[in-house]
mmCIF file of C-alpha atoms and ligand atoms in Angstrom:
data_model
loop_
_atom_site.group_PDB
_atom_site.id
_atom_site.type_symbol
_atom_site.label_atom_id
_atom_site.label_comp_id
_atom_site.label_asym_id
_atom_site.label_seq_id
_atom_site.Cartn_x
_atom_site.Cartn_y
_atom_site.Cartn_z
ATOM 1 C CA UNK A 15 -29.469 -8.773 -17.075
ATOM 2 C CA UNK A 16 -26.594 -11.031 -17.244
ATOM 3 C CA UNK A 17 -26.823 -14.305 -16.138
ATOM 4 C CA UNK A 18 -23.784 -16.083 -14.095
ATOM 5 C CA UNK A 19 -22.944 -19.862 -13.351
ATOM 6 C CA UNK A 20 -22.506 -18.614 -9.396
ATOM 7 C CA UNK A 21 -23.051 -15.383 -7.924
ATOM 8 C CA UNK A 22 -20.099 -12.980 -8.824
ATOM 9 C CA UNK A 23 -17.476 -11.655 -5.508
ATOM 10 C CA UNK A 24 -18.977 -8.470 -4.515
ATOM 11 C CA UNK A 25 -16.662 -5.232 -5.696
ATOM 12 C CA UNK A 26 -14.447 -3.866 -2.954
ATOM 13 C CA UNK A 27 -14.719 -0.340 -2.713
ATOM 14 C CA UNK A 28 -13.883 1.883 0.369
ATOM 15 C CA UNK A 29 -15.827 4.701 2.458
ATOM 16 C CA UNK A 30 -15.011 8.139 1.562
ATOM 17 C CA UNK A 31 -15.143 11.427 3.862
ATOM 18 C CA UNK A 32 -18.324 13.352 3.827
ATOM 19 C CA UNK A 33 -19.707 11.177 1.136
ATOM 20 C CA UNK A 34 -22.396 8.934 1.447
ATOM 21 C CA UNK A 35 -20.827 7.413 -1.711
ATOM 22 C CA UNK A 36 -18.169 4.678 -2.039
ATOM 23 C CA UNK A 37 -15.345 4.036 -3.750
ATOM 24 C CA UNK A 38 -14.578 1.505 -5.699
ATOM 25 C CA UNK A 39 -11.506 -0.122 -5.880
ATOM 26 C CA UNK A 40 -9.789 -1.507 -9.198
ATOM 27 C CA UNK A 41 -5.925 -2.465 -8.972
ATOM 28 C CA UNK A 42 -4.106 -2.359 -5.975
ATOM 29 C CA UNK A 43 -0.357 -1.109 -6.871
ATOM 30 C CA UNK A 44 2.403 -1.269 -4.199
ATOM 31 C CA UNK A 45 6.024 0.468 -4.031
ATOM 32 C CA UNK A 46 9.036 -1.571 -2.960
ATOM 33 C CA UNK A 47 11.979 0.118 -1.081
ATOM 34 C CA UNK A 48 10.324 3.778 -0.800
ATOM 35 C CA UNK A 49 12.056 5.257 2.080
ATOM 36 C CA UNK A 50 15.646 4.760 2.873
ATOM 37 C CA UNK A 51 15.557 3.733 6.447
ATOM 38 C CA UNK A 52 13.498 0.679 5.419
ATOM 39 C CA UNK A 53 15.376 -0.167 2.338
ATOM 40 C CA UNK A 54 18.734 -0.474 4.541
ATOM 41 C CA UNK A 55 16.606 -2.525 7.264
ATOM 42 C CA UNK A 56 15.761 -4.965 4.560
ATOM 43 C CA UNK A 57 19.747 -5.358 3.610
ATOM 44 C CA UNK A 58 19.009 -3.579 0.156
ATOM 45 C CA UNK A 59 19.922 0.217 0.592
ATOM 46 C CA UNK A 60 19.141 2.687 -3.118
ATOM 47 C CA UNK A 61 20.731 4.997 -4.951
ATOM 48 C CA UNK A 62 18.077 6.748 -6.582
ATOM 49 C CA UNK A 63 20.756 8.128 -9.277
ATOM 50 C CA UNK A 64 21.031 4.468 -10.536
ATOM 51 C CA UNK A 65 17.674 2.828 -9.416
ATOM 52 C CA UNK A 66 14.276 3.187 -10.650
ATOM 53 C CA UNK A 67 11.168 2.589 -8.364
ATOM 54 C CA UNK A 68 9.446 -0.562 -8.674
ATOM 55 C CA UNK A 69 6.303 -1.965 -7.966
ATOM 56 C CA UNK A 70 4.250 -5.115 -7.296
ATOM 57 C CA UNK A 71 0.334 -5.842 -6.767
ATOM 58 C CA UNK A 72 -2.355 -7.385 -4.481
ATOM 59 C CA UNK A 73 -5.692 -8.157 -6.114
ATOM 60 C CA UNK A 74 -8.386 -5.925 -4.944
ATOM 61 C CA UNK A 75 -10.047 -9.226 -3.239
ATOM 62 C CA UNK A 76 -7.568 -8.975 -1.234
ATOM 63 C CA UNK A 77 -9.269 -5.360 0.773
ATOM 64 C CA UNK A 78 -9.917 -5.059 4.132
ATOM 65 C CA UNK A 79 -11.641 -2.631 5.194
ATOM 66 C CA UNK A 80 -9.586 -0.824 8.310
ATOM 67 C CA UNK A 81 -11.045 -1.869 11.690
ATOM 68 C CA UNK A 82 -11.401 -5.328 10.834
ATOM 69 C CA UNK A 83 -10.176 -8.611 13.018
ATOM 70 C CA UNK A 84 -8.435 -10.861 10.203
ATOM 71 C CA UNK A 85 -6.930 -14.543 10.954
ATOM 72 C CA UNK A 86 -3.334 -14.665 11.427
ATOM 73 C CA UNK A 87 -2.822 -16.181 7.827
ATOM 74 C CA UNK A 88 -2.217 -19.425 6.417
ATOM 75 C CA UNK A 89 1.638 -20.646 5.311
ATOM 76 C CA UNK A 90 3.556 -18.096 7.457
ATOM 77 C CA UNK A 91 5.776 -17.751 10.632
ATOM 78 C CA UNK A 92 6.682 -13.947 10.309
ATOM 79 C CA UNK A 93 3.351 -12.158 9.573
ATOM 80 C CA UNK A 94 4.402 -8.413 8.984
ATOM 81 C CA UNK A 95 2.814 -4.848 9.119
ATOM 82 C CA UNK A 96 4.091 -2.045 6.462
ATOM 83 C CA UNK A 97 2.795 1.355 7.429
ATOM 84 C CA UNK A 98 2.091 3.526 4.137
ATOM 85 C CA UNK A 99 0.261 6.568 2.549
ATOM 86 C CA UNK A 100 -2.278 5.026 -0.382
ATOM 87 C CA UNK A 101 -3.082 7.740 -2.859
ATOM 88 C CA UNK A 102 -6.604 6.878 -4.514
ATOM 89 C CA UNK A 103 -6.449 7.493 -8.241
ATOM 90 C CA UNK A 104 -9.407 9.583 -9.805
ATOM 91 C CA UNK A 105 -9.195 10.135 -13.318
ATOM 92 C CA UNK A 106 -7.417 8.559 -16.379
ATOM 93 C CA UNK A 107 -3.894 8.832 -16.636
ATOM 94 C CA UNK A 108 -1.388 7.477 -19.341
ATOM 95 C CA UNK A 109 2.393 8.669 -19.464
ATOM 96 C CA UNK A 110 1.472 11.729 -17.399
ATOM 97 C CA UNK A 111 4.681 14.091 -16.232
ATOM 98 C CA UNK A 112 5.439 14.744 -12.799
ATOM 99 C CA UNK A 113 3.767 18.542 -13.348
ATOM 100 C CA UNK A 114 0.931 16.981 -14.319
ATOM 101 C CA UNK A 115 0.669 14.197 -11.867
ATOM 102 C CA UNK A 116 -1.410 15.744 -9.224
ATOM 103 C CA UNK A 117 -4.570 16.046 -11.277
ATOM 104 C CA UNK A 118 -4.845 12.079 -11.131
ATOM 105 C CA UNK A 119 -5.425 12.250 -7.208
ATOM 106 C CA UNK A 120 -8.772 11.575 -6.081
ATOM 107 C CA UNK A 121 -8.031 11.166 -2.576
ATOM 108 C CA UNK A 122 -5.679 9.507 0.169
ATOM 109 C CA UNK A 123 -6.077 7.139 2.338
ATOM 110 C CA UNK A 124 -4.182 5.306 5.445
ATOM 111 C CA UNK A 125 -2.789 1.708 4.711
ATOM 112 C CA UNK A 126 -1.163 -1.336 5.784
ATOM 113 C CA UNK A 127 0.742 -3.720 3.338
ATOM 114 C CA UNK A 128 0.191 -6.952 5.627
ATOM 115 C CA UNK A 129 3.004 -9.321 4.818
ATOM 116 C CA UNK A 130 3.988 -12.131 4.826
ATOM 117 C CA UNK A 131 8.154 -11.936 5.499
ATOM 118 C CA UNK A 132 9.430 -15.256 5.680
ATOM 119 C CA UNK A 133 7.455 -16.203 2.211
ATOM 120 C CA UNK A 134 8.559 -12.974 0.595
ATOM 121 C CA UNK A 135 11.922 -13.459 1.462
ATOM 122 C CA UNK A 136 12.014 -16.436 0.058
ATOM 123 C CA UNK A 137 10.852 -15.372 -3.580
ATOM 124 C CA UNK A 138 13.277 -12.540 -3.269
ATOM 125 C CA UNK A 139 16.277 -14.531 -2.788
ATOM 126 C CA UNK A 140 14.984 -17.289 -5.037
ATOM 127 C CA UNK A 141 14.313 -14.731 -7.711
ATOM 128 C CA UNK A 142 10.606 -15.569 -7.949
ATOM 129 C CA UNK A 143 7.706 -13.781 -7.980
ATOM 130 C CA UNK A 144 6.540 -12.340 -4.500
ATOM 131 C CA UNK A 145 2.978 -12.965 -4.588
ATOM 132 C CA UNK A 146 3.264 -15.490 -2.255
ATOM 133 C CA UNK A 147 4.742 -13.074 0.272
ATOM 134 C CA UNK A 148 2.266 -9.832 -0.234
ATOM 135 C CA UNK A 149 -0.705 -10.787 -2.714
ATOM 136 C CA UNK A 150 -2.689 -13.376 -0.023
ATOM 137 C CA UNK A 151 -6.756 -12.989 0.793
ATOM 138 C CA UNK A 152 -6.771 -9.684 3.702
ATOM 139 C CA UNK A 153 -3.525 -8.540 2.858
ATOM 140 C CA UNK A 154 -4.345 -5.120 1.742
ATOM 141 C CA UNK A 155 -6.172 -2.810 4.587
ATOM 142 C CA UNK A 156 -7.009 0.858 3.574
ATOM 143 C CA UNK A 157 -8.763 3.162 5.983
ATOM 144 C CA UNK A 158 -11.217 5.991 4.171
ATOM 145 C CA UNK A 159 -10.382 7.932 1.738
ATOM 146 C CA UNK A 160 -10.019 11.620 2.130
ATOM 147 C CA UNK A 161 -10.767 13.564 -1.061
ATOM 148 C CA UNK A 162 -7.359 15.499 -2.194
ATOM 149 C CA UNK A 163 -9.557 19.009 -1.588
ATOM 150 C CA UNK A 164 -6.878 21.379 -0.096
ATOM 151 C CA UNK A 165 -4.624 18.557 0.300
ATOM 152 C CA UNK A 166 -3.414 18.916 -2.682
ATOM 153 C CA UNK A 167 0.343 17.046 -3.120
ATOM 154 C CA UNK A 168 1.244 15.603 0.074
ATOM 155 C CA UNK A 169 5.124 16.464 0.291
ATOM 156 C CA UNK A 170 5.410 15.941 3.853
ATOM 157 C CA UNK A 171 3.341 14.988 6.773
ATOM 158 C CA UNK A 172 3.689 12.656 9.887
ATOM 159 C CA UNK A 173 3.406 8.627 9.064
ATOM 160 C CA UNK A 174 3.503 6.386 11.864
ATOM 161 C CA UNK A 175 2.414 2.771 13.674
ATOM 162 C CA UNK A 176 1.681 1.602 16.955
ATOM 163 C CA UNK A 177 1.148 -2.613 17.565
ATOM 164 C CA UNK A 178 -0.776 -2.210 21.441
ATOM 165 C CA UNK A 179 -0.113 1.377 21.680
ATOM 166 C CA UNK A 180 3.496 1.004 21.468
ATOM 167 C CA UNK A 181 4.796 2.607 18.272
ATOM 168 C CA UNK A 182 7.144 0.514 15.831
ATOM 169 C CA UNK A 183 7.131 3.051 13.119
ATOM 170 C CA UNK A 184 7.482 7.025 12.709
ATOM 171 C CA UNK A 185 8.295 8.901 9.611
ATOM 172 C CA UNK A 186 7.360 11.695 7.322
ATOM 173 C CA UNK A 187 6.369 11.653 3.989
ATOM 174 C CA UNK A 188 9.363 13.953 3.142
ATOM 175 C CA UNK A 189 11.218 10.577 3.343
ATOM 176 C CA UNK A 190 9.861 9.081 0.180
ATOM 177 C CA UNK A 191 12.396 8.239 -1.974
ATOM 178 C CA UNK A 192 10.430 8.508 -4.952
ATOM 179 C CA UNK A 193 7.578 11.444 -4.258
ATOM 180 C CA UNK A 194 4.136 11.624 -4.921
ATOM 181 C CA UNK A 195 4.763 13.400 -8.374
ATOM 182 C CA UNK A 196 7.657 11.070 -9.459
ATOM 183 C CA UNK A 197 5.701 7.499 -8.423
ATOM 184 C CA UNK A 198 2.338 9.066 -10.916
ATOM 185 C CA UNK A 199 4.526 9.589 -13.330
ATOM 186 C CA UNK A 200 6.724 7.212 -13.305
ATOM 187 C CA UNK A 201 3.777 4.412 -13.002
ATOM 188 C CA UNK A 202 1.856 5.313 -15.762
ATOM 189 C CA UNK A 203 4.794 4.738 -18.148
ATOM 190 C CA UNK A 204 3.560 1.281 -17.277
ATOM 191 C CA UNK A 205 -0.284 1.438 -16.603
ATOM 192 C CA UNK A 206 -3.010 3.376 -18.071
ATOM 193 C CA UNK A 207 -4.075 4.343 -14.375
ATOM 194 C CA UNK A 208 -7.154 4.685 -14.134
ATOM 195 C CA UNK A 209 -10.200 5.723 -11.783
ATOM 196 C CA UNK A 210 -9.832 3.257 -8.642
ATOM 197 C CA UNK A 211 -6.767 2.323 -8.675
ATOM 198 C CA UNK A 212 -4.811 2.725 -5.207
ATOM 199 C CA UNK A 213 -1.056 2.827 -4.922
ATOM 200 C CA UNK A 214 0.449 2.015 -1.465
ATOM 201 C CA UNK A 215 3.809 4.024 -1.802
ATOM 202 C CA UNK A 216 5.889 2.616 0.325
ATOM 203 C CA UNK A 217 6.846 2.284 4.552
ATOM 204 C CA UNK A 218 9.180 3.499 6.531
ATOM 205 C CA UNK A 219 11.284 1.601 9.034
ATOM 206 C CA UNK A 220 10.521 -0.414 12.135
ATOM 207 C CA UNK A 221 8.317 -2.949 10.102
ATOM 208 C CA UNK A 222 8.244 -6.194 12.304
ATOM 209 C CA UNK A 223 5.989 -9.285 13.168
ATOM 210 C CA UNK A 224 2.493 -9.321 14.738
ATOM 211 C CA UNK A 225 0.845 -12.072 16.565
ATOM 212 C CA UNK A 226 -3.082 -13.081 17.141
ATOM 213 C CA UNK A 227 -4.435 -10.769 19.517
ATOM 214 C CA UNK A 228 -2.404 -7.840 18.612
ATOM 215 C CA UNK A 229 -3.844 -4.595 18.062
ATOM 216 C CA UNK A 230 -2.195 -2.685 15.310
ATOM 217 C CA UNK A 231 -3.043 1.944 14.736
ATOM 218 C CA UNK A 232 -1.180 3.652 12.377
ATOM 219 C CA UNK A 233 -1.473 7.377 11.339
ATOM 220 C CA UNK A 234 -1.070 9.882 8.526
ATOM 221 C CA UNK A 235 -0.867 13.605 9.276
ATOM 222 C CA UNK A 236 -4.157 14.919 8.199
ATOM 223 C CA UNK A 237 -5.172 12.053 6.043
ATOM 224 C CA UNK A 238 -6.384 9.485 8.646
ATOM 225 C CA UNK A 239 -6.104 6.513 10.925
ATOM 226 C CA UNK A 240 -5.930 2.677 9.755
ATOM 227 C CA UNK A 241 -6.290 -0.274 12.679
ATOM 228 C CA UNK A 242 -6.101 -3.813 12.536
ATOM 229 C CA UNK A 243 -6.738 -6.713 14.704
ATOM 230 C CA UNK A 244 -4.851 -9.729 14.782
ATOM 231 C CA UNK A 245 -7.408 -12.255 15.331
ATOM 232 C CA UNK A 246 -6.223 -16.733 15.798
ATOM 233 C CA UNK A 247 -4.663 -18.504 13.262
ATOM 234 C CA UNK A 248 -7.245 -19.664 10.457
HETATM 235 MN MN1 MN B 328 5.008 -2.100 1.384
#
């Protein structure tokens, strides 16, 4: 048995449907600018004939689990929700092609990419890295995970968000810039994906600022709900 200087962070992992088993999570890969609605609400509109996707990352300490209350965080003044499909890697995957991409999928799951605006803003016009902005502690909430089974790859399907029942966001995964397929493959030119890793893929528009003591649902056709609490400011 290995002995440590102070007890070692417990692994995040998620629940999975009709499992008794977890998941565990290892990286935690986002997609910038995925649908075009949202891209043109953030003043940077693509042409996917000259762009290629791109990507940044949370640590996996920064899960939550969805139906947890989280402080409204630390350093910001425009705490945001992003409303997106995570697709739960399952097997190895290195340089894969898009016909080949679906046999990576262990699952889905429904997300929010909590951020935080005003800091990634900042980076973004400052050219810096935007970990400040999206890789803080809480930042990452995933719901279940629903093994792919007949799901097989999702192409379309209803993606939405309500903050107190009202809804800020509706889409359909038919939006995505860069599909399910394309994002795999395109990835893993990068990565050797592997087994745990998540990738949030992206949200459509309507993203906006939450408050303590908001209530935040969102929803993916036949993959699941995510919710959120806002709790006070830590
Ligand atoms: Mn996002």
């Amino acid at each position: 048995m290995t002995h440590y200087v102070f007890t070692p962070p417990a692994s995040p992992s998620l629940p999975v449907q009709g499992s008794a088993l977890r998941y565990p999570v290892n990286r935690i890969f986002c997609v910038g600018r995925n649908y075009h609605a949202h891209a043109i609400e953030m003043g940077r509109p693509v042409d996917k004939d000259k762009a290629k996707p791109f990507y940044f990352t949370k640590a996996n300490s920064t899960l939550v689990e969805s139906g947890a209350t989280v402080p409204y965080p630390c350093a910001t003044q425009n705490y945001h929700y992003e409303m997106e499909l995570v697709v739960a890697i399952g097997t190895h995957g290195f340089r894969v092609k898009e016909e080949d991409a679906g046999a990576l999928i262990y699952g889905y799951a429904a997300g929010l990419d909590m951020t935080r605006r005003d800091l990634q803003l900042v980076a973004r016009e400052t050219g810096r890295p935007w970990d400040l902005g999206k890789d803080f502690e809480k930042s990452a909430v995933c719901s279940t995970i629903v093994p792919v089974g007949q799901l097989g790859v999702l192409q379309s399907g209803a993606i939405q968000l309500e903050v107190n029942s009202q809804t800020r966001q509706r889409g359909d995964l038919n939006q995505l810039i860069w599909n399910i397929p394309e994002l795999l493959a395109d990835l893993s030119q990068f990565y050797h994906l592997e087994p745990g890793d998540l990738i949030y893929t992206g949200t459509p528009e309507g993203v906006g600022a939450v408050q303590s003591g908001d209530h935040i649902t969102g929803h993916v056709e036949r993959v699941g709900d995510v919710a959120l609490t806002i709790g006070a400011a830590e």
